XYZ file of N, CA and C in Angstrom:
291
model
N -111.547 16.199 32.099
C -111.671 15.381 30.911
C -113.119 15.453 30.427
N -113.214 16.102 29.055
C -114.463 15.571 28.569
C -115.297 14.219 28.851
N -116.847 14.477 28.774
C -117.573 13.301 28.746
C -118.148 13.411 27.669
N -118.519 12.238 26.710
C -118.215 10.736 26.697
C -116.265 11.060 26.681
N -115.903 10.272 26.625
C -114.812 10.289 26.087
C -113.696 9.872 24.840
N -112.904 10.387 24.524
C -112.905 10.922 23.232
C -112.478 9.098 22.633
N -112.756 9.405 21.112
C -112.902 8.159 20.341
C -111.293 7.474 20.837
N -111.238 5.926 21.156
C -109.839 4.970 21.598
C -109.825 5.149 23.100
N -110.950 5.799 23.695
C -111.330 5.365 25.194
C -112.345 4.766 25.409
N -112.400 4.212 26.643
C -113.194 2.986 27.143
C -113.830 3.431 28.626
N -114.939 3.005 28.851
C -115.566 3.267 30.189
C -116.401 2.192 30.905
N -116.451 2.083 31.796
C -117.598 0.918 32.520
C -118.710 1.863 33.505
N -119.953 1.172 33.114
C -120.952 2.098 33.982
C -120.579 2.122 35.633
N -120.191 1.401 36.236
C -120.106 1.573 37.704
C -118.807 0.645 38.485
N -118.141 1.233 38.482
C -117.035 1.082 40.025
C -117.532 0.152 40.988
N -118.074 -0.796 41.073
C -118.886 -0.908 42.706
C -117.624 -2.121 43.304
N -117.447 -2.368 44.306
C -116.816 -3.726 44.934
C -115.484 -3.875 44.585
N -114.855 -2.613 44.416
C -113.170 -2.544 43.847
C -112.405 -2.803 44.812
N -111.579 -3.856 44.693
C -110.936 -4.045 46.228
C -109.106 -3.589 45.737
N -108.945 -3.770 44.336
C -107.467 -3.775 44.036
C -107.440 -2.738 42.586
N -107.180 -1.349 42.641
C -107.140 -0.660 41.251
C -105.695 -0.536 41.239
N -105.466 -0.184 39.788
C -104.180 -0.017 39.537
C -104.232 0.997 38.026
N -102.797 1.924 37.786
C -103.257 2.782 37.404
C -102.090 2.550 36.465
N -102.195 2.707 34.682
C -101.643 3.309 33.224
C -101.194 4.326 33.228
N -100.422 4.147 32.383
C -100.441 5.826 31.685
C -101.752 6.723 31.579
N -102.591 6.111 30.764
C -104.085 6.632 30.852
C -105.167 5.834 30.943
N -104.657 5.160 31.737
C -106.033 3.771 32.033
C -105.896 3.503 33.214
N -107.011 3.073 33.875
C -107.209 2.516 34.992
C -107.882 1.007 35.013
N -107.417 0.136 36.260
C -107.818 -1.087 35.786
C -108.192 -1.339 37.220
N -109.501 -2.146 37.700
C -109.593 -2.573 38.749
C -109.914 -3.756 38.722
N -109.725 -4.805 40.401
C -110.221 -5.924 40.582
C -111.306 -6.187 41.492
N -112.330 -6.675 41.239
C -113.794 -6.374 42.204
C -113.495 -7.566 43.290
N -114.314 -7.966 44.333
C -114.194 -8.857 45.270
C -114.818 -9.936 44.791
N -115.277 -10.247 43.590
C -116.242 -11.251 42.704
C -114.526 -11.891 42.022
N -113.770 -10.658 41.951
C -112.884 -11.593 40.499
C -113.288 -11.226 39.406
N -113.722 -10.120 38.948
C -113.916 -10.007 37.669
C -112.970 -8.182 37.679
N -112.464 -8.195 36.402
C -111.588 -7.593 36.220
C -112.498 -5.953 35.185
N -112.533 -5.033 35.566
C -112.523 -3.786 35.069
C -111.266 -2.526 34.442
N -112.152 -2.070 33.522
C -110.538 -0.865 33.079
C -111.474 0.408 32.597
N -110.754 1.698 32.165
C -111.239 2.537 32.039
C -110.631 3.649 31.729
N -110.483 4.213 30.651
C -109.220 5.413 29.883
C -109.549 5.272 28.561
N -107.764 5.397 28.143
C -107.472 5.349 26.931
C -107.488 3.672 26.318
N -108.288 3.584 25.533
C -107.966 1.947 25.380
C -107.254 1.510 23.602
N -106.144 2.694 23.442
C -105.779 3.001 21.718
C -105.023 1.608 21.576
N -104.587 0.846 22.782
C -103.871 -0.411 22.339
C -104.362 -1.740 22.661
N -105.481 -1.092 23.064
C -106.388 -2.662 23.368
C -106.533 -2.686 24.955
N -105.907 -1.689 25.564
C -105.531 -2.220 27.437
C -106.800 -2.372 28.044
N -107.561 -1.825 27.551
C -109.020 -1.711 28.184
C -109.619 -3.047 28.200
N -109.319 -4.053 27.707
C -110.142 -4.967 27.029
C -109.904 -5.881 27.752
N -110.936 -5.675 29.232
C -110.553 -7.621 29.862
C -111.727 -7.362 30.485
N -113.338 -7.162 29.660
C -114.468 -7.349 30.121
C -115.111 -9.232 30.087
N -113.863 -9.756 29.750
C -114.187 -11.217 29.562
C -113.660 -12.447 31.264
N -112.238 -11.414 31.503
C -112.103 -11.530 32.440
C -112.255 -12.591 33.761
N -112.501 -13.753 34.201
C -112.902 -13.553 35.455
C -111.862 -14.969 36.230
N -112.446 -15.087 37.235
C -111.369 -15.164 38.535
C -109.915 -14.627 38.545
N -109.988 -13.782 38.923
C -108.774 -12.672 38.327
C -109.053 -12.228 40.081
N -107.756 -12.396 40.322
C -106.993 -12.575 41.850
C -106.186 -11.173 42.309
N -105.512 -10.949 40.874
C -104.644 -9.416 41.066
C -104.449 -8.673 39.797
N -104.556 -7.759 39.489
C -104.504 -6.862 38.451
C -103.444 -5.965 38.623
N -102.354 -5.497 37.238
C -101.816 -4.719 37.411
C -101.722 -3.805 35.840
N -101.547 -2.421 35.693
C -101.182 -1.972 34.997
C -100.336 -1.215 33.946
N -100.224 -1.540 33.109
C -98.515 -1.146 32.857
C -98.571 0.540 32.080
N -97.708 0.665 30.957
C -97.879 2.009 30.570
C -99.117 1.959 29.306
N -99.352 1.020 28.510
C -100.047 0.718 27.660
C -100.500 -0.789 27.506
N -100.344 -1.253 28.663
C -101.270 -2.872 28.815
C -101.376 -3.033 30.008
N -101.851 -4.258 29.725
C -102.582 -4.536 31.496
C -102.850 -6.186 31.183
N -102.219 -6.408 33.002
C -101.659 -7.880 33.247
C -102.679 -8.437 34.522
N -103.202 -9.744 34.352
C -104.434 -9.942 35.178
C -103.817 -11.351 35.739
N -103.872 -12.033 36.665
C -103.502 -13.486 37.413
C -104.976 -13.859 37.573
N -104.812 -14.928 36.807
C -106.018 -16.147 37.307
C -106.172 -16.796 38.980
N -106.888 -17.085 39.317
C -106.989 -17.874 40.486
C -105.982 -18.871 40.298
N -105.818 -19.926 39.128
C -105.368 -21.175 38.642
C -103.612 -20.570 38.944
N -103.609 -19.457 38.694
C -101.968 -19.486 38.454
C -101.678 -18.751 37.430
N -102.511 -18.868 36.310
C -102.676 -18.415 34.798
C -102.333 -17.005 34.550
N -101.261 -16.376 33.586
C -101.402 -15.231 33.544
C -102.515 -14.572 32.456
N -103.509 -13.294 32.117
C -103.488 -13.153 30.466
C -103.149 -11.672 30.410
N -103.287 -11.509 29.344
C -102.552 -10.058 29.481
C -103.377 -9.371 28.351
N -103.568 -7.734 27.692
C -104.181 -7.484 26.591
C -102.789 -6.021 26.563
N -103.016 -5.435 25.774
C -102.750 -4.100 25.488
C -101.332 -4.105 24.026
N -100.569 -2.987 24.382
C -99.587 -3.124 23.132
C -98.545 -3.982 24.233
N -97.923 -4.774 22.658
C -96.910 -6.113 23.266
C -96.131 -5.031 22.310
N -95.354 -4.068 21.988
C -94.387 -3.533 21.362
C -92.664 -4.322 21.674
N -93.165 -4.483 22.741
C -91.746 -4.871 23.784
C -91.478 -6.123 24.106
N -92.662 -7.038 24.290
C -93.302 -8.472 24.149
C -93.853 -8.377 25.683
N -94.349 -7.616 25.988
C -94.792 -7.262 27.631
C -95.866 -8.301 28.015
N -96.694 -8.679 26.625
C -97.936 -8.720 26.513
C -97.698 -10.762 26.713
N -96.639 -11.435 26.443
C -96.124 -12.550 25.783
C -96.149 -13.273 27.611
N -97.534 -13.805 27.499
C -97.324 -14.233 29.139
C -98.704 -15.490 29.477
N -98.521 -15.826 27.827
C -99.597 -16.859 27.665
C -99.216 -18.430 28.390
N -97.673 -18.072 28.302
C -97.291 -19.913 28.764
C -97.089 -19.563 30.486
N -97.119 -18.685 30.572
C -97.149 -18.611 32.057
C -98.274 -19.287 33.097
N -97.545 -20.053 34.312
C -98.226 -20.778 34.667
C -97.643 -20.950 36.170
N -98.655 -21.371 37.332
C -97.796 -21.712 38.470
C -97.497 -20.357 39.172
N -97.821 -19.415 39.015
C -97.746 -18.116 39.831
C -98.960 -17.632 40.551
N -98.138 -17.557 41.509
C -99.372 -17.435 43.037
C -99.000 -16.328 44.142
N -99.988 -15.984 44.855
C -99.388 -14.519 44.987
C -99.401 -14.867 46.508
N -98.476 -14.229 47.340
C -97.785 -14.703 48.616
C -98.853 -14.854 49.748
């Protein structure tokens, strides 16, 4: 893959403390041991976009979005909702085993 990368991709300067990645169609998304949430690809539907992120417990990635769990329970989600994938705002009370 070319560097930089091509215009509707996204990058973060450094990887460090990744304890949980998970992988897109063309994005990658990780979770650091801090709780703060990283991504990195194609970001043409927004998936890239959770540099706001934080106490974020588990990360997962779908084909064109990406789904993050709060500490609280909280879900948020970014990328294309074509399907309503993205529709996970009232979600609440989910805790991971």
């Amino acid at each position: 893959m070319p560097w930089p990368p091509a215009t509707g991709a996204c990058a973060v300067d450094a990887w460090e403390d990744v304890v949980a990645p998970d992988a897109g169609s063309y994005h990658t998304v990780g979770l650091t041991a801090s709780g703060r949430a990283l991504a990195a690809g194609d970001n043409s539907y927004g998936q890239c976009e959770v540099g706001g992120w934080r106490d974020i417990v588990a990360v997962a990635a779908g084909s064109t979005h990406t789904l993050g769990l709060r500490a609280d329970g909280t879900v948020v989600s970014t990328g294309n909702n074509a399907d309503g994938q993205c529709e996970v705002t009232t979600w609440s009370g989910i805790h991971l085993p």
